[in-house]
XYZ file of N, CA and C in Angstrom:
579
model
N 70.453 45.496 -50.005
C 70.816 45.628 -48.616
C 71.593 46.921 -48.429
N 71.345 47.768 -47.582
C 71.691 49.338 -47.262
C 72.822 48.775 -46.394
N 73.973 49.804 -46.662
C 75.258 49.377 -45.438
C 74.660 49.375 -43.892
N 76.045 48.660 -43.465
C 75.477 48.689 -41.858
C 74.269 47.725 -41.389
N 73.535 46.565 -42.519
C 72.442 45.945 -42.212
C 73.192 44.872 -41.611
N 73.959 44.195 -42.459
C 74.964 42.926 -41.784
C 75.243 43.052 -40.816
N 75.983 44.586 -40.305
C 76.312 44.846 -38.909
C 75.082 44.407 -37.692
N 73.898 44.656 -38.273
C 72.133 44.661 -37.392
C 72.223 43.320 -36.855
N 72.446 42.707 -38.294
C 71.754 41.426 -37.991
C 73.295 40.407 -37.221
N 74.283 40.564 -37.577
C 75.547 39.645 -37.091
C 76.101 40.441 -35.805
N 75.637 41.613 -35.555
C 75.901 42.458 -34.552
C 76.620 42.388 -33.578
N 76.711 42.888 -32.329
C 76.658 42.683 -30.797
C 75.477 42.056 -30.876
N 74.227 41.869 -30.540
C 73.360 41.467 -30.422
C 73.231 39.959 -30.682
N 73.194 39.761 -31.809
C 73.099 38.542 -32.614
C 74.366 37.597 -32.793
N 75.795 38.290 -32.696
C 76.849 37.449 -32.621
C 77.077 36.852 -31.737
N 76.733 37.208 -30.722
C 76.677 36.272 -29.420
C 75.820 34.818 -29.460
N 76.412 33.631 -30.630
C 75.866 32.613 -30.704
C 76.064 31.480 -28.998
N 77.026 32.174 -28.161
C 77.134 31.455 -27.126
C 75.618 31.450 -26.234
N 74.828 32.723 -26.365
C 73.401 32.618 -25.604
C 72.649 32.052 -26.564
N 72.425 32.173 -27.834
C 71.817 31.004 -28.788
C 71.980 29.800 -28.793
N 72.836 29.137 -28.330
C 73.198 27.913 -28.698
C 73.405 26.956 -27.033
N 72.912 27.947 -26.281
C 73.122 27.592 -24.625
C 72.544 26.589 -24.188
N 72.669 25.578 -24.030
C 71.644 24.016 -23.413
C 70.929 23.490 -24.666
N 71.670 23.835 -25.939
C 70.669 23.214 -27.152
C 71.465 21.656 -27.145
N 70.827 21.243 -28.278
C 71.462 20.281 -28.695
C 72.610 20.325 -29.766
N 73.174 19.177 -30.194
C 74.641 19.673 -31.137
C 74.101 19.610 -32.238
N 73.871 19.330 -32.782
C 73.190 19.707 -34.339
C 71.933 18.938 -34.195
N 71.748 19.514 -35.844
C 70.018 19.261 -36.339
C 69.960 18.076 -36.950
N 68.643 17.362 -36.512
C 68.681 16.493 -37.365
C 68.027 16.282 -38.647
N 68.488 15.631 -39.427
C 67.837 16.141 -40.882
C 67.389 14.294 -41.793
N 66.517 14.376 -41.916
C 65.951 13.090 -42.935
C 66.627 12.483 -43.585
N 66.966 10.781 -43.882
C 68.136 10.291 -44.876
C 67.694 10.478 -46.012
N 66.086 10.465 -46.493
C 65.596 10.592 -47.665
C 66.694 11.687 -48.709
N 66.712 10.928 -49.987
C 67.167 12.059 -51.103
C 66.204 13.195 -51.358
N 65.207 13.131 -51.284
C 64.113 13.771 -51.394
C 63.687 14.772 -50.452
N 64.859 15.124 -49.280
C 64.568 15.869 -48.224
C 64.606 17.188 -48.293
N 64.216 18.167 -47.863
C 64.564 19.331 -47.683
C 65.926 19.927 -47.063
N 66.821 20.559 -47.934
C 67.985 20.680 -47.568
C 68.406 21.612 -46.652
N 69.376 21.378 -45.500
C 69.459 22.078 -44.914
C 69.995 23.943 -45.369
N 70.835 23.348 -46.230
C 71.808 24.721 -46.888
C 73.120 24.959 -45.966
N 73.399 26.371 -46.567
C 74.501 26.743 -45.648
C 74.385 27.854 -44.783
N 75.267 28.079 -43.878
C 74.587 28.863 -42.433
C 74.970 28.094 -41.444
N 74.830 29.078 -40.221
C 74.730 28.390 -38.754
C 73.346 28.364 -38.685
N 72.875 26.958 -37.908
C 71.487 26.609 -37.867
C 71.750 26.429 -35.882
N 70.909 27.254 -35.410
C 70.289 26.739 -34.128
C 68.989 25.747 -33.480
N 69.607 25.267 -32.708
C 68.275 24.464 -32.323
C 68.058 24.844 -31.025
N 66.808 24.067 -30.528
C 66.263 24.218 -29.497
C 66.605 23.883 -28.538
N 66.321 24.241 -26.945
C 66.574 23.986 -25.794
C 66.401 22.521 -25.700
N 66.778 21.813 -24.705
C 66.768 20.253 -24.497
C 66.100 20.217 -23.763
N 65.429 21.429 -22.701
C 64.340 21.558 -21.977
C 63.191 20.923 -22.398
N 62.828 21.559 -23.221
C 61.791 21.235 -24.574
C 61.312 19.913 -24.182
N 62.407 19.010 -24.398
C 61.501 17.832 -24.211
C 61.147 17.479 -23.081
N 61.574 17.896 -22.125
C 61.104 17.460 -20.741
C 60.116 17.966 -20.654
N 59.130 19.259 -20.725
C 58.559 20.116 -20.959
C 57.411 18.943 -21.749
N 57.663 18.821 -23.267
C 56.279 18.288 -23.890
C 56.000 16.575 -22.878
N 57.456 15.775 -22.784
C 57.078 14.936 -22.459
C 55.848 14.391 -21.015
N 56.097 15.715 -19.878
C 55.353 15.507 -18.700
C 54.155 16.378 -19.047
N 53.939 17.277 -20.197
C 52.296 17.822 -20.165
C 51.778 16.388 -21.006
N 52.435 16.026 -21.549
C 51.967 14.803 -22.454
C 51.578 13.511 -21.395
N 52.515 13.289 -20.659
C 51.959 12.395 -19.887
C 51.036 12.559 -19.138
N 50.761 14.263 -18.262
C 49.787 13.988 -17.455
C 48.704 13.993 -18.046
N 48.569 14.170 -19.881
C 47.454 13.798 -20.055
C 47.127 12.741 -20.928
N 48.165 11.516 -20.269
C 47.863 10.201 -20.765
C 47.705 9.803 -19.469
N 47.728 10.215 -18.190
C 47.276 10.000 -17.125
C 45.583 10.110 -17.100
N 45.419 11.674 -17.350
C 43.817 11.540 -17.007
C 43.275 11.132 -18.258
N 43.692 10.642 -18.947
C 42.453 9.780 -20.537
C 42.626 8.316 -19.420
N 44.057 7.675 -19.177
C 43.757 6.319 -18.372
C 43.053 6.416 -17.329
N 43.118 7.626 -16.385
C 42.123 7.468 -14.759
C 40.580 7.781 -15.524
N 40.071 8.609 -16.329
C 39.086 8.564 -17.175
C 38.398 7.347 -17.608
N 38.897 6.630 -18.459
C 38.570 5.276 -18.721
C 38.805 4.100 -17.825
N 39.558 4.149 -17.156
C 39.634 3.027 -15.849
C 38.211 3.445 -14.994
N 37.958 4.907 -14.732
C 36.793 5.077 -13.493
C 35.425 4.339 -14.330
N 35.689 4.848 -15.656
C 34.188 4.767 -16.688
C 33.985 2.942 -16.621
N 35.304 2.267 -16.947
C 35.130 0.839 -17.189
C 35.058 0.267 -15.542
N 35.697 0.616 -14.646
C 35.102 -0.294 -13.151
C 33.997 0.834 -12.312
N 33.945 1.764 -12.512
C 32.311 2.100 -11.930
C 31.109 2.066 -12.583
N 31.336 2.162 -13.664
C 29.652 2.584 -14.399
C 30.129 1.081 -15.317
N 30.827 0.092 -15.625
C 30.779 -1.022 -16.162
C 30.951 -0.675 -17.681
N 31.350 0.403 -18.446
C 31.097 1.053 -19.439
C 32.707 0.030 -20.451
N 32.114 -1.219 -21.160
C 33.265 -1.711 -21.578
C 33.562 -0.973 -22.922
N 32.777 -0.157 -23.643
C 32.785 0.501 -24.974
C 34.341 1.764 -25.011
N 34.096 2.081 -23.704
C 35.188 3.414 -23.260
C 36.550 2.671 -24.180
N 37.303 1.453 -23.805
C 38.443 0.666 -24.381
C 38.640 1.256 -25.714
N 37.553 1.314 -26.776
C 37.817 1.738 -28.074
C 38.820 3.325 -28.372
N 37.651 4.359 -27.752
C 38.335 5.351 -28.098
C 39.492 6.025 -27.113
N 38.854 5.280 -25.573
C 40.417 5.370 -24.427
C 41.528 4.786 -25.032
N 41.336 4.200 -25.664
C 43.060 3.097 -26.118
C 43.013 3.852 -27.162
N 42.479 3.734 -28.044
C 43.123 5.077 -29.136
C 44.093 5.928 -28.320
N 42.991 6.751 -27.548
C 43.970 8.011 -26.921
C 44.961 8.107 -26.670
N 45.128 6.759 -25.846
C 46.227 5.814 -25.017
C 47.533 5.798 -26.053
N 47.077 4.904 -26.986
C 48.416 4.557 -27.644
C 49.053 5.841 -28.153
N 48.152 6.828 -28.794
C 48.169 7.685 -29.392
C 49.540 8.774 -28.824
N 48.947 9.137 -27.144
C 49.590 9.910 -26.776
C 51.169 9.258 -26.063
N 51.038 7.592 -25.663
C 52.444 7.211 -25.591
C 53.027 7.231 -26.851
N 52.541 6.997 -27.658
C 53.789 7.849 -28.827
C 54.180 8.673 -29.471
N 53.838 9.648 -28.732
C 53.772 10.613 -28.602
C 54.850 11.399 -27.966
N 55.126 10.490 -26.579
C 56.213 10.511 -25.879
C 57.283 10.070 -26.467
N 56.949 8.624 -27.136
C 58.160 7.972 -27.590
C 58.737 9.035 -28.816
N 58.506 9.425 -29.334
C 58.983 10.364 -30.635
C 59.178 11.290 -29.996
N 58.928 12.226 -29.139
C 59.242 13.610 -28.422
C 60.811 13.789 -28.813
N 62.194 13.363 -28.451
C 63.079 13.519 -28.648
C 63.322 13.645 -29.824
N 63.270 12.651 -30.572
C 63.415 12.843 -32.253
C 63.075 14.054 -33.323
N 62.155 14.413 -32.365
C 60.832 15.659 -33.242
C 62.033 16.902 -32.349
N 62.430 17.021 -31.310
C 63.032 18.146 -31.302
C 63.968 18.234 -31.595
N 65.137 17.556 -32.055
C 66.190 17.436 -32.779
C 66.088 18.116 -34.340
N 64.707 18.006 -34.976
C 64.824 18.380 -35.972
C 64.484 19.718 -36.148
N 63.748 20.047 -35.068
C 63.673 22.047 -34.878
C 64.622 23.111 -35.342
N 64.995 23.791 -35.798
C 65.997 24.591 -35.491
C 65.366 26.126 -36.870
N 66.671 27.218 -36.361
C 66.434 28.330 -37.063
C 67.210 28.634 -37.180
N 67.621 29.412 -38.696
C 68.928 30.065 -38.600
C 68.375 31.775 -39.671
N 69.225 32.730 -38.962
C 69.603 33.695 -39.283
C 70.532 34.278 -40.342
N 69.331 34.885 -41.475
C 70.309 35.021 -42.577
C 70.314 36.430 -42.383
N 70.866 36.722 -44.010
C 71.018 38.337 -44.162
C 69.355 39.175 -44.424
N 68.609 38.115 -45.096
C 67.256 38.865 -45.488
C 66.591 38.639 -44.838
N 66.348 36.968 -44.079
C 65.182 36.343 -43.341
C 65.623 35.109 -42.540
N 64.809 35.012 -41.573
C 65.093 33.864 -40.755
C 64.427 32.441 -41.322
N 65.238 31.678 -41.257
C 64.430 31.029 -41.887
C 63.993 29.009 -40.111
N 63.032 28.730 -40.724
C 62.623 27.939 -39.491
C 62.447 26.460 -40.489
N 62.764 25.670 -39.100
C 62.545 23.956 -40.205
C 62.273 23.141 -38.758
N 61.398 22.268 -39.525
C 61.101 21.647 -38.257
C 60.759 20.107 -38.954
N 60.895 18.643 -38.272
C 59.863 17.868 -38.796
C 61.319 16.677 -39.420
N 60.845 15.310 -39.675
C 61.833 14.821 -40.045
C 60.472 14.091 -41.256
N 59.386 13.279 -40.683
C 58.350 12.590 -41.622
C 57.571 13.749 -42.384
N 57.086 14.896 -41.829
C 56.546 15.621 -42.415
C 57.857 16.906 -42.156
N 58.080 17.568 -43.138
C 59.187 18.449 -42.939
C 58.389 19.776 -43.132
N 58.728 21.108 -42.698
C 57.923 21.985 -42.996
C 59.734 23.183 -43.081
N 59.832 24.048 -43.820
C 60.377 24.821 -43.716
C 60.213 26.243 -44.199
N 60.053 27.825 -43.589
C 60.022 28.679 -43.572
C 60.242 29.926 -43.607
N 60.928 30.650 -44.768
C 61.738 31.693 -44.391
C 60.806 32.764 -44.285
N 61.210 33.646 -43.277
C 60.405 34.848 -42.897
C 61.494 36.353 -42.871
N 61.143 37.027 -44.258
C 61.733 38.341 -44.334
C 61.500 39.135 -43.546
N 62.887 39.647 -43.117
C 62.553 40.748 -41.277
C 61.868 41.459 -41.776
N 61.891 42.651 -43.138
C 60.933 43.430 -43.482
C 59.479 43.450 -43.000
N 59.152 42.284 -43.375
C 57.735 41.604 -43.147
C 56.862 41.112 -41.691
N 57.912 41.192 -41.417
C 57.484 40.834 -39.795
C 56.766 42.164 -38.940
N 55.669 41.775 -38.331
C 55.010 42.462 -37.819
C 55.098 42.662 -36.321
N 55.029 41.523 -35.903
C 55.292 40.950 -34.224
C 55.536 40.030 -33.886
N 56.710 40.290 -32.989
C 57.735 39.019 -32.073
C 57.118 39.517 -30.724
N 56.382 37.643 -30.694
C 55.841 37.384 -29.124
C 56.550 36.080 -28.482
N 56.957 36.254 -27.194
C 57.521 35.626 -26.398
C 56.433 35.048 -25.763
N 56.367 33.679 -25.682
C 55.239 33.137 -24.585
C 56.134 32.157 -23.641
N 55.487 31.904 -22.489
C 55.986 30.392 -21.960
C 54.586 30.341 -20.670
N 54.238 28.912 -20.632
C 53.363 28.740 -19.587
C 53.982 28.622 -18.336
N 53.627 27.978 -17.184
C 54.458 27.772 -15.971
C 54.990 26.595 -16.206
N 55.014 25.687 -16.900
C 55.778 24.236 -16.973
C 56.857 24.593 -17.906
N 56.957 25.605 -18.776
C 57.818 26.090 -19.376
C 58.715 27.436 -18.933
N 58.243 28.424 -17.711
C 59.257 29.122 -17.113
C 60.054 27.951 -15.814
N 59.414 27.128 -15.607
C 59.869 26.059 -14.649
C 61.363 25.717 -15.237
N 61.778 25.403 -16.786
C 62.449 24.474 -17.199
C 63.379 26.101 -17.849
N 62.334 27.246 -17.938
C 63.549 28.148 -18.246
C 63.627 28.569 -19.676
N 62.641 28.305 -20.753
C 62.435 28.325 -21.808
C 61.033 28.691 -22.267
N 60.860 29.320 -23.483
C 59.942 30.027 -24.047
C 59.547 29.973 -25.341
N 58.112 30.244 -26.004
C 57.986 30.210 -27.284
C 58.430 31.471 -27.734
N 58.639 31.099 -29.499
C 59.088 32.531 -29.942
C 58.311 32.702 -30.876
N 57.090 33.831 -31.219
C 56.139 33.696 -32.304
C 56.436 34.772 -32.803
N 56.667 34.679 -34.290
C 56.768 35.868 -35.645
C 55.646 35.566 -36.299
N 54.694 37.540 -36.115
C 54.178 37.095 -37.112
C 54.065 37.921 -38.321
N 53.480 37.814 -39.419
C 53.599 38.373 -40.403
C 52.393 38.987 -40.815
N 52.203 40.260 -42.200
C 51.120 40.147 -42.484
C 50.268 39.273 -43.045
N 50.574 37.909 -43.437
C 49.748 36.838 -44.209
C 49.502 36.037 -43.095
N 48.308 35.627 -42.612
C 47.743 34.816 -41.874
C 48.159 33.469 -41.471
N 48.728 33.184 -42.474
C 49.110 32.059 -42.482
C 50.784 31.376 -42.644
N 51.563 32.761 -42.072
C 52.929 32.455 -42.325
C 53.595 32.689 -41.158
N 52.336 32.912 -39.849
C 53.476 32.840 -38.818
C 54.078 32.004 -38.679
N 55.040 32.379 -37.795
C 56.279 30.872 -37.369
C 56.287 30.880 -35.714
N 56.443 29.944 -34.824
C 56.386 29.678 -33.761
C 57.630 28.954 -33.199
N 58.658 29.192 -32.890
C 59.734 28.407 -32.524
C 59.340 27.994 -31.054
N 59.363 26.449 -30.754
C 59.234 26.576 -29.702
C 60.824 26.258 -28.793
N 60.315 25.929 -27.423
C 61.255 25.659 -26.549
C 63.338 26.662 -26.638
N 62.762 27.446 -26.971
C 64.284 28.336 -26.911
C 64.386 28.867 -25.831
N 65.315 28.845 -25.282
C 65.770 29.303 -23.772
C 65.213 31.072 -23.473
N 64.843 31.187 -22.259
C 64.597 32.674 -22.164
C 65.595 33.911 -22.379
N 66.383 33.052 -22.378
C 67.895 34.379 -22.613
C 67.771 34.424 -24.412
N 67.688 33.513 -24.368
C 67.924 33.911 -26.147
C 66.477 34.214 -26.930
N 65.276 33.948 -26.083
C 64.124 34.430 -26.642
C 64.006 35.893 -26.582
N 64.524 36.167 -25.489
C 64.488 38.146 -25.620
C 65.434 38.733 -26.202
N 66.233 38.072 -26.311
C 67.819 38.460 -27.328
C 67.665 38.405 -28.789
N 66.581 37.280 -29.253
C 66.042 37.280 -30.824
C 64.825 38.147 -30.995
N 64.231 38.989 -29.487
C 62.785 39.293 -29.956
C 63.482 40.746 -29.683
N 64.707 41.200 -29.317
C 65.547 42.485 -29.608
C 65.858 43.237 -31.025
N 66.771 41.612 -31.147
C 67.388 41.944 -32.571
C 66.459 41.925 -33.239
N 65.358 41.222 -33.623
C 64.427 40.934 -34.864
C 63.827 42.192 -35.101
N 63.041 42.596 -33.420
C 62.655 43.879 -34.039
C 63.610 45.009 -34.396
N 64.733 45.223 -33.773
C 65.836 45.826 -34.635
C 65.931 45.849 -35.825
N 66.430 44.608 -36.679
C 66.503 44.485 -37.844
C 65.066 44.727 -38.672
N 64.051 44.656 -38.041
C 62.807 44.770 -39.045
C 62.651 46.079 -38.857
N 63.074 46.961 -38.558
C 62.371 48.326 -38.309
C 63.744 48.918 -39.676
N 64.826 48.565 -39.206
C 65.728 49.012 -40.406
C 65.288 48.231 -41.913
N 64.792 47.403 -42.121
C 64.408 46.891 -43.308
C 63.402 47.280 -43.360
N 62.554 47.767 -42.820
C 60.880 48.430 -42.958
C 61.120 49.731 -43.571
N 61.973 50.121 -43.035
C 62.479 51.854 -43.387
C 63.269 52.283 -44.658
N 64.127 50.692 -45.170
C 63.984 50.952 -46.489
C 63.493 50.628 -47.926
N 62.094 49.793 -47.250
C 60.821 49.875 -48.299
C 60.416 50.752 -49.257
């Protein structure tokens, strides 16, 4: 690490954990299993609480049209077969809802000295560190149900195909504030490759 990198990354920019941490939740949640993936040490951020309001109503309206779907199919056209894979859908996507909260609790990212690293997942756990060096492009997305609530995706990606990372639901203040610093810090770690 070249002097002055700590400064990049803990910065003005990045020390301002008060816009990181703005409408999140209070901590992460993490698996009782012994067998879990550990959190470590660090400040870990999580996601907007938006988030779930956000997955829960695209989720419902489309446990709405699988039920108006299969209700029209079973009382107009008499189609009693629809029940099989409509109720699949059905159950499928109300629990879908029901877990929504739980699943974003366990989101979060934290900012080290080399790489960010991302964790998500409590049954299936996935965790990710991504060296700023390596990073190619920080994209900000949000649809309209997600500038509605004020929050945005945050996508890093890398040169390996398969190591982007996608944070979702982080507030828009802090999605352009991490897609600042990141490329900040990756252009100074690129430069001393």
């Amino acid at each position: 690490m070249r002097p002055g990198d700590d400064a990049a990354i803990h910065g003005s920019h990045l020390g301002d954990d008060a816009v990181l941490d703005a409408s999140t939740f209070d901590h992460i949640r993490e698996p009782r299993s012994a067998a879990r993936l550990p959190l470590g040490d660090g400040t870990w951020h999580q996601i907007a609480r938006a988030y779930v309001w956000v997955r829960i109503i695209s989720t419902a309206v489309s446990l709405l049209v699988v039920t108006a779907i299969v209700l029209a199919l079973w009382l107009l056209l008499h189609q009693t077969w629809v029940w099989i894979p409509g109720g699949i859908l059905i159950v499928i996507l109300a629990w879908t809802i029901i877990i929504t909260p739980r699943q974003a609790r366990s989101i979060g990212y934290q900012l080290r000295h080399d790489d960010l690293v991302f964790r998500r997942g409590i049954l299936w756990q996935r965790m990710v560190a991504v060296p700023y060096g390596r990073m190619q492009l920080v994209d900000i997305t949000h649809g309209p149900l997600d500038r509605g609530f004020g929050i945005a995706q945050l996508k890093l990606v890398t040169a390996a195909a398969n190591s982007g990372v996608v944070i979702p639901g982080v507030t828009q203040l802090a999605a352009e504030q991490l897609r600042d610093t990141l490329i900040d810090v990756a252009e100074t770690r690129r430069t001393g490759l």
